[in-house]
PDB file of C-alpha atoms in Angstrom:
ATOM      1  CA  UNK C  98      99.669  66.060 112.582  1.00 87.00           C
ATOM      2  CA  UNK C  99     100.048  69.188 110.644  1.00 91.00           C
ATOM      3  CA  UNK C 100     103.342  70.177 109.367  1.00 95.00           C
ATOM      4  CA  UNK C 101     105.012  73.067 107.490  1.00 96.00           C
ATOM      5  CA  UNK C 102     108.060  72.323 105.569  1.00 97.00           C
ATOM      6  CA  UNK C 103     109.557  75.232 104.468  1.00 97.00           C
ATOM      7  CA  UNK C 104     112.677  74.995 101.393  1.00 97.00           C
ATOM      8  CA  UNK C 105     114.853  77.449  99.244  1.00 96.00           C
ATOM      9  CA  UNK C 106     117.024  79.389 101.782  1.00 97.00           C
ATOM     10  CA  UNK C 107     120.659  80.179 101.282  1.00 97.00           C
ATOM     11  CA  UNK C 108     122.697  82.907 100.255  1.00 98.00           C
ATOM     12  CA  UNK C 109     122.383  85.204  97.551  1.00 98.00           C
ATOM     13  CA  UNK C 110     124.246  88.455  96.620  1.00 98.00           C
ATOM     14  CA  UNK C 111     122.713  91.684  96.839  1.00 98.00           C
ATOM     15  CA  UNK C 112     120.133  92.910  94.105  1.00 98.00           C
ATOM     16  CA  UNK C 113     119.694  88.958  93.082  1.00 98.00           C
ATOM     17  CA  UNK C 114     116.603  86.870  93.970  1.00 98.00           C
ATOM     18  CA  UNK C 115     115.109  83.977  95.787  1.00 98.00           C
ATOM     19  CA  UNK C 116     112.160  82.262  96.072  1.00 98.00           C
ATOM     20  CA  UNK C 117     111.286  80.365  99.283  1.00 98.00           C
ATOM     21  CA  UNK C 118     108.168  78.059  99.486  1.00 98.00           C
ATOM     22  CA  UNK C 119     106.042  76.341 102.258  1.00 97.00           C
ATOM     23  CA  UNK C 120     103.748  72.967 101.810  1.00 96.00           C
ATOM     24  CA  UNK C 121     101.655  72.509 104.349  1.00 94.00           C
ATOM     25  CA  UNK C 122      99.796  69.470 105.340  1.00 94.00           C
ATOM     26  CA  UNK C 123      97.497  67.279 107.754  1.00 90.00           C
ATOM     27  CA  UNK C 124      94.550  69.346 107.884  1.00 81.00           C
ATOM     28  CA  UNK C 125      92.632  71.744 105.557  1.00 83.00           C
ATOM     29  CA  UNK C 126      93.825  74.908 104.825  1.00 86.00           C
ATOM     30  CA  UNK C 127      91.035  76.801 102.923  1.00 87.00           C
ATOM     31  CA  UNK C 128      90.308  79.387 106.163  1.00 91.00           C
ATOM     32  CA  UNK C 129      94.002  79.906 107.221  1.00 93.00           C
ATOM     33  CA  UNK C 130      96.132  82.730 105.899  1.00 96.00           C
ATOM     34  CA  UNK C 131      99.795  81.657 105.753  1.00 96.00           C
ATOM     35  CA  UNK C 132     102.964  84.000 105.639  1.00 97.00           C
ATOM     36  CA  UNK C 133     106.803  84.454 106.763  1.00 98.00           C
ATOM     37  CA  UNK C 134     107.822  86.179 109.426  1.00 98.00           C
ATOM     38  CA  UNK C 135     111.994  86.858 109.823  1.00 98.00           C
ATOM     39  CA  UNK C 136     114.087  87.485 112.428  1.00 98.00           C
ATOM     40  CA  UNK C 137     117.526  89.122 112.033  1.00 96.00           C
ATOM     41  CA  UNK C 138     120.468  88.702 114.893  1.00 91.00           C
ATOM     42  CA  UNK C 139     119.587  90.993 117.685  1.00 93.00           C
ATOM     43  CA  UNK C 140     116.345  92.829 116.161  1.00 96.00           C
ATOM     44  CA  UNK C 141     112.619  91.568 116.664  1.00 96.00           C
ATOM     45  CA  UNK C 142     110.884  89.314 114.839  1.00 97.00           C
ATOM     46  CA  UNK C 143     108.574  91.151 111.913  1.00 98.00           C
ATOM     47  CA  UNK C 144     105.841  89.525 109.778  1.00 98.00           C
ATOM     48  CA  UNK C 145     107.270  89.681 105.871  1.00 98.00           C
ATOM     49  CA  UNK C 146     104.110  89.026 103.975  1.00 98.00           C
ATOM     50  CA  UNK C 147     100.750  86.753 104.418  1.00 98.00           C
ATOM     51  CA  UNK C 148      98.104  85.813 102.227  1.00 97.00           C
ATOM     52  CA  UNK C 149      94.751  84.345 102.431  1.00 95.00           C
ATOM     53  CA  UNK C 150      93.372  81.513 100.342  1.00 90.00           C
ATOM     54  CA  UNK C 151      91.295  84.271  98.555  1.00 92.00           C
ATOM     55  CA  UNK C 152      94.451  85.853  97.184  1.00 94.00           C
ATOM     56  CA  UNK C 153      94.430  88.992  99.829  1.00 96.00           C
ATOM     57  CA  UNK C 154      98.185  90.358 100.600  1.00 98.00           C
ATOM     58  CA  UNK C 155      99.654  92.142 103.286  1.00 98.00           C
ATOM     59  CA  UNK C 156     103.842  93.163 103.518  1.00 98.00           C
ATOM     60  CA  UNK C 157     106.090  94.651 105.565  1.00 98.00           C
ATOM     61  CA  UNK C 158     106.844  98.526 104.073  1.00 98.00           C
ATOM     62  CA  UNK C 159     110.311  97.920 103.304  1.00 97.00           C
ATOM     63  CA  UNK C 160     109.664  94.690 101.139  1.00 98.00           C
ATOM     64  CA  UNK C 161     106.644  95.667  99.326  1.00 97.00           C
ATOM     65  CA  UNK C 162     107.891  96.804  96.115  1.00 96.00           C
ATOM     66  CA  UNK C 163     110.301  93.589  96.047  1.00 98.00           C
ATOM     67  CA  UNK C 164     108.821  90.453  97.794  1.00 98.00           C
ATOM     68  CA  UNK C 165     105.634  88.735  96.023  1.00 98.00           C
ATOM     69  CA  UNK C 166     103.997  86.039  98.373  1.00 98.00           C
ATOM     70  CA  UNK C 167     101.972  83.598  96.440  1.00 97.00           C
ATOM     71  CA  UNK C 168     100.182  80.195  97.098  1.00 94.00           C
ATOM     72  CA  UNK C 169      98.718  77.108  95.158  1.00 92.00           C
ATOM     73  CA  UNK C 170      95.633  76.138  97.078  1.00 85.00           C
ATOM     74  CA  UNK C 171      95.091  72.609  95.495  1.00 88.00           C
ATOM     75  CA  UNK C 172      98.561  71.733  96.623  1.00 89.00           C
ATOM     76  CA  UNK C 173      99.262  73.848  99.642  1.00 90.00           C
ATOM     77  CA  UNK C 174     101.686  75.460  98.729  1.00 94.00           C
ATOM     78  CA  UNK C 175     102.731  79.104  99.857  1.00 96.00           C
ATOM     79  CA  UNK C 176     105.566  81.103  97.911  1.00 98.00           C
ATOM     80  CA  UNK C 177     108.028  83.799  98.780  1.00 98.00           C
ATOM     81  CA  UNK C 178     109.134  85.362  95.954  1.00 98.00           C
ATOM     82  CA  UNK C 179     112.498  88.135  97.031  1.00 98.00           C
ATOM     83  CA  UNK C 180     113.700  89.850  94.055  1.00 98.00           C
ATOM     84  CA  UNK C 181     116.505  92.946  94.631  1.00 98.00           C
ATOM     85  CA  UNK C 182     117.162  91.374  97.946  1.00 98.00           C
ATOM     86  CA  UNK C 183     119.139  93.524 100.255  1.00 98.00           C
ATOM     87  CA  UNK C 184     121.909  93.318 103.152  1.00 97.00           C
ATOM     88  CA  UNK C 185     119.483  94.067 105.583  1.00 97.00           C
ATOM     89  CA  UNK C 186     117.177  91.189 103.918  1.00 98.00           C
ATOM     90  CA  UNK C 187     119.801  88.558 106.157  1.00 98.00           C
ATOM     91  CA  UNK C 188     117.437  86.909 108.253  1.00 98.00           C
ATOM     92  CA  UNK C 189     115.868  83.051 109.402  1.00 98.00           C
ATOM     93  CA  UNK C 190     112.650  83.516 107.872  1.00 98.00           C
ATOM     94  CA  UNK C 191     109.392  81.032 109.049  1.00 98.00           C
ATOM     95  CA  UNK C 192     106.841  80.106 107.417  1.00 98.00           C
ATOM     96  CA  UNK C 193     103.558  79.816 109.349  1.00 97.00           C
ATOM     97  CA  UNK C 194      99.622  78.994 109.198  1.00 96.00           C
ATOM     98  CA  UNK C 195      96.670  80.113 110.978  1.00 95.00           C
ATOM     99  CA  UNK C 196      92.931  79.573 110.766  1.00 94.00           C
ATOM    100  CA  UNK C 197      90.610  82.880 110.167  1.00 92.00           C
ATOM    101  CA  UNK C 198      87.914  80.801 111.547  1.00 92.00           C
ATOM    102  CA  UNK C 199      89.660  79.680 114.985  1.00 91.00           C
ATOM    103  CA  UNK C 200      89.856  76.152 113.732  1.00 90.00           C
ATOM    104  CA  UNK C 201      94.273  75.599 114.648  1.00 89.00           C
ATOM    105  CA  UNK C 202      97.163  77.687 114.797  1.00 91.00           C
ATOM    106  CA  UNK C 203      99.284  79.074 114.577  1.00 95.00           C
ATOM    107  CA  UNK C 204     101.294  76.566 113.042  1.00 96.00           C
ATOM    108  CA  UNK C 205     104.877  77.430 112.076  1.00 97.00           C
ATOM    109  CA  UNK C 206     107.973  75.729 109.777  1.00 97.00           C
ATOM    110  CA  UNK C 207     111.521  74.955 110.733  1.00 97.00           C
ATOM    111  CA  UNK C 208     112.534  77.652 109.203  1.00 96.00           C
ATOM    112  CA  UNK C 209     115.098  78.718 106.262  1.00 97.00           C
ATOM    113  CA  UNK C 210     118.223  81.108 106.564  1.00 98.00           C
ATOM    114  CA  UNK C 211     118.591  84.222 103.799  1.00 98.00           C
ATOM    115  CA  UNK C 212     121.914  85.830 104.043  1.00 98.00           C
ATOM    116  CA  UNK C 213     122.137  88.417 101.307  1.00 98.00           C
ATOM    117  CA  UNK C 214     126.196  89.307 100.658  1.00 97.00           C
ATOM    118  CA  UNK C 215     128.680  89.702  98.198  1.00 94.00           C
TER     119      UNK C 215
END
C-alpha cells in the first residue's frame, strides 16, 4: 500500500521558518514528482512547490523567493523548506505523489497545519 506521511507542521511567528517533510513508501518513486499543495479557510486549494526525482522545481509566485522544496531519492524523502513565512502562509498543507509515467497517483498525505502568528 503506498503511503505518505507527512511531519513538521505547527505554528511559527511571522518572518521565522519551518521545514516540513514527506516519506513516501510502498512502491517506487523514481518517475513521480512529489509536492505540497495548501489550502487556507475559505480560499482554493493552490499547488506550493513540486519537484521531480531529477531535481526540476516549480512554485507558486508568492513563495518562490522563500520556500525551497527538496528531496532525498534513496530514502524518499521530500522537503519543504519555508523561511520568512508570512500571515497569509496559514494554511493545511499536503503532501502528494504522482507518476510522470502513468504508473499511480496521485497519492496524497494526511496533511500538516502552518499557522504563521505572533
Amino acid at each position: 500500500q503506498v503511503q505518505l506521511v507527512e511531519s513538521g507542521g505547527g505554528l511559527v511567528q511571522p518572518g521565522g521558518s519551518l521545514r516540513l517533510s514527506c516519506v513516501a513508501s510502498g512502491t517506487g518513486f523514481s518517475d513521480y514528482v512529489m509536492g505540497w499543495y495548501r489550502q487556507a479557510p475559505g480560499k482554493q486549494r493552490e499547488l506550493v512547490a513540486n519537484i521531480t526525482s531529477g531535481g526540476i522545481t516549480n512554485y507558486l509566485d508568492s513563495v518562490k523567493s522563500r520556500f525551497t522544496i527538496f528531496r532525498d531519492n534513496a530514502k524518499n524523502v521530500v522537503y519543504l523548506q519555508m523561511n520568512r513565512v508570512k500571515p497569509e502562509d496559514t494554511a493545511a498543507y499536503c503532501c502528494y505523489a504522482r507518476s510522470l509515467l502513468n504508473r499511480g497517483g496521485p497519492y496524497w498525505g494526511q496533511g500538516a497545519q502552518v499557522t504563521v502568528s505572533s
